[in-house]
Amino acid sequence: MVTDKTAYVELMNYLTSSKDIFVQSESETLSDITLEVLVENEISTQIINLCSQHEDLETNHRSIIVREVDGIVYDMQQVLAEYWDKPVNQTQIEFITEFTSLIKNVFDSAIADLLD
């Protein structure tokens, strides 16, 4: 649905080129949550919103979305492996929030094509 699309590849390239956001000094204010928890929470929120906005999605489409989201989280974990279990700061939270909304946009476009 989306992981084989150019837009998704570009998003993963964007994530890879933005890894320096996740390098931080010990003096930075950190939250209590790890990057892993942040990614899971933000992706979940975006996918719940996605499915709520597209009520006409069939069950099999929702299943495909869930499988693809698992792959997306895996890809993100591979790119950000060295930071995955570390607490995040505000800049990282903002980046992941924006990044997951971009992922939702890619799904929105794929769903629009699917339902047309």
mmCIF file of C-alpha atoms in Angstrom:
data_model
loop_
_atom_site.group_PDB
_atom_site.id
_atom_site.type_symbol
_atom_site.label_atom_id
_atom_site.label_comp_id
_atom_site.label_asym_id
_atom_site.label_seq_id
_atom_site.Cartn_x
_atom_site.Cartn_y
_atom_site.Cartn_z
ATOM 1 C CA MET A 1 0.000 0.000 0.000
ATOM 2 C CA VAL A 2 2.652 2.597 0.965
ATOM 3 C CA THR A 3 5.953 0.911 1.798
ATOM 4 C CA ASP A 4 6.593 0.235 -1.875
ATOM 5 C CA LYS A 5 5.885 3.834 -2.919
ATOM 6 C CA THR A 6 8.418 6.549 -3.755
ATOM 7 C CA ALA A 7 6.962 8.846 -1.084
ATOM 8 C CA TYR A 8 7.743 6.260 1.601
ATOM 9 C CA VAL A 9 11.310 5.786 0.368
ATOM 10 C CA GLU A 10 11.752 9.559 0.444
ATOM 11 C CA LEU A 11 10.422 9.667 4.016
ATOM 12 C CA MET A 12 12.908 7.010 5.106
ATOM 13 C CA ASN A 13 15.695 8.961 3.400
ATOM 14 C CA TYR A 14 14.516 12.075 5.260
ATOM 15 C CA LEU A 15 14.622 10.152 8.540
ATOM 16 C CA THR A 16 18.101 8.865 7.790
ATOM 17 C CA SER A 17 19.384 12.314 6.885
ATOM 18 C CA SER A 18 17.865 13.728 10.090
ATOM 19 C CA LYS A 19 19.565 11.314 12.492
ATOM 20 C CA ASP A 20 21.678 14.132 13.943
ATOM 21 C CA ILE A 21 18.522 15.324 15.734
ATOM 22 C CA PHE A 22 18.813 12.251 17.947
ATOM 23 C CA VAL A 23 22.367 12.924 19.066
ATOM 24 C CA GLN A 24 22.209 14.734 22.369
ATOM 25 C CA SER A 25 24.434 15.771 25.200
ATOM 26 C CA GLU A 26 23.924 14.640 28.758
ATOM 27 C CA SER A 27 22.956 18.189 29.764
ATOM 28 C CA GLU A 28 19.832 18.317 27.580
ATOM 29 C CA THR A 29 16.502 18.078 29.340
ATOM 30 C CA LEU A 30 15.079 14.646 28.679
ATOM 31 C CA SER A 31 11.566 13.337 28.979
ATOM 32 C CA ASP A 32 10.695 10.132 30.778
ATOM 33 C CA ILE A 33 9.834 8.287 27.584
ATOM 34 C CA THR A 34 12.159 6.522 25.195
ATOM 35 C CA LEU A 35 12.274 6.974 21.454
ATOM 36 C CA GLU A 36 10.677 3.556 21.056
ATOM 37 C CA VAL A 37 7.669 4.512 23.199
ATOM 38 C CA LEU A 38 7.357 7.879 21.469
ATOM 39 C CA VAL A 39 7.359 6.309 17.998
ATOM 40 C CA GLU A 40 4.832 3.653 18.997
ATOM 41 C CA ASN A 41 2.519 6.219 20.605
ATOM 42 C CA GLU A 42 2.701 8.695 17.725
ATOM 43 C CA ILE A 43 2.251 6.041 15.018
ATOM 44 C CA SER A 44 -0.700 4.582 16.920
ATOM 45 C CA THR A 45 -2.332 7.984 17.228
ATOM 46 C CA GLN A 46 -1.887 8.722 13.528
ATOM 47 C CA ILE A 47 -3.239 5.339 12.422
ATOM 48 C CA ILE A 48 -6.255 5.615 14.717
ATOM 49 C CA ASN A 49 -6.933 9.039 13.183
ATOM 50 C CA LEU A 50 -6.452 7.607 9.711
ATOM 51 C CA CYS A 51 -8.927 4.797 10.230
ATOM 52 C CA SER A 52 -11.428 7.128 11.903
ATOM 53 C CA GLN A 53 -11.285 9.530 8.965
ATOM 54 C CA HIS A 54 -11.733 6.752 6.407
ATOM 55 C CA GLU A 55 -14.769 4.926 7.744
ATOM 56 C CA ASP A 56 -15.371 3.314 4.340
ATOM 57 C CA LEU A 57 -12.167 1.254 4.567
ATOM 58 C CA GLU A 58 -12.807 -2.447 4.370
ATOM 59 C CA THR A 59 -11.485 -4.821 7.020
ATOM 60 C CA ASN A 60 -8.867 -6.244 4.666
ATOM 61 C CA HIS A 61 -7.558 -2.715 3.964
ATOM 62 C CA ARG A 62 -7.284 -2.041 7.691
ATOM 63 C CA SER A 63 -5.340 -5.289 8.069
ATOM 64 C CA ILE A 64 -2.959 -4.225 5.315
ATOM 65 C CA ILE A 65 -2.457 -0.881 7.048
ATOM 66 C CA VAL A 66 -1.640 -2.584 10.359
ATOM 67 C CA ARG A 67 0.892 -4.904 8.658
ATOM 68 C CA GLU A 68 2.508 -1.977 6.879
ATOM 69 C CA VAL A 69 2.684 0.041 10.093
ATOM 70 C CA ASP A 70 4.557 -2.846 11.721
ATOM 71 C CA GLY A 71 7.042 -2.681 8.846
ATOM 72 C CA ILE A 72 7.340 1.086 9.131
ATOM 73 C CA VAL A 73 8.096 0.908 12.851
ATOM 74 C CA TYR A 74 10.668 -1.790 12.087
ATOM 75 C CA ASP A 75 12.280 0.414 9.424
ATOM 76 C CA MET A 76 12.370 3.347 11.823
ATOM 77 C CA GLN A 77 13.939 1.139 14.472
ATOM 78 C CA GLN A 78 16.624 0.046 12.024
ATOM 79 C CA VAL A 79 17.468 3.642 11.106
ATOM 80 C CA LEU A 80 17.417 4.879 14.708
ATOM 81 C CA ALA A 81 18.672 1.720 16.457
ATOM 82 C CA GLU A 82 21.400 3.451 18.435
ATOM 83 C CA TYR A 83 18.847 5.871 19.946
ATOM 84 C CA TRP A 84 15.833 3.547 20.207
ATOM 85 C CA ASP A 85 16.033 2.902 23.953
ATOM 86 C CA LYS A 86 17.175 6.393 24.963
ATOM 87 C CA PRO A 87 14.952 9.104 26.466
ATOM 88 C CA VAL A 88 13.894 11.845 24.070
ATOM 89 C CA ASN A 89 14.071 15.621 24.289
ATOM 90 C CA GLN A 90 11.569 18.205 23.042
ATOM 91 C CA THR A 91 13.200 18.595 19.608
ATOM 92 C CA GLN A 92 13.025 14.857 19.050
ATOM 93 C CA ILE A 93 9.394 14.744 20.166
ATOM 94 C CA GLU A 94 8.521 17.480 17.683
ATOM 95 C CA PHE A 95 10.413 15.728 14.887
ATOM 96 C CA ILE A 96 8.744 12.352 15.486
ATOM 97 C CA THR A 97 5.319 13.984 15.744
ATOM 98 C CA GLU A 98 5.873 15.688 12.399
ATOM 99 C CA PHE A 99 7.380 12.566 10.827
ATOM 100 C CA THR A 100 4.468 10.348 11.839
ATOM 101 C CA SER A 101 2.013 12.883 10.463
ATOM 102 C CA LEU A 102 3.885 12.675 7.152
ATOM 103 C CA ILE A 103 3.496 8.898 7.258
ATOM 104 C CA LYS A 104 -0.244 9.387 7.771
ATOM 105 C CA ASN A 105 -0.297 11.700 4.742
ATOM 106 C CA VAL A 106 1.253 8.961 2.603
ATOM 107 C CA PHE A 107 -1.465 6.581 3.796
ATOM 108 C CA ASP A 108 -4.146 9.212 3.130
ATOM 109 C CA SER A 109 -2.948 9.506 -0.474
ATOM 110 C CA ALA A 110 -2.847 5.736 -0.947
ATOM 111 C CA ILE A 111 -6.346 5.380 0.480
ATOM 112 C CA ALA A 112 -7.670 8.139 -1.763
ATOM 113 C CA ASP A 113 -6.245 6.294 -4.790
ATOM 114 C CA LEU A 114 -7.660 3.009 -3.515
ATOM 115 C CA LEU A 115 -11.178 4.337 -2.975
ATOM 116 C CA ASP A 116 -11.425 6.277 -6.243
#
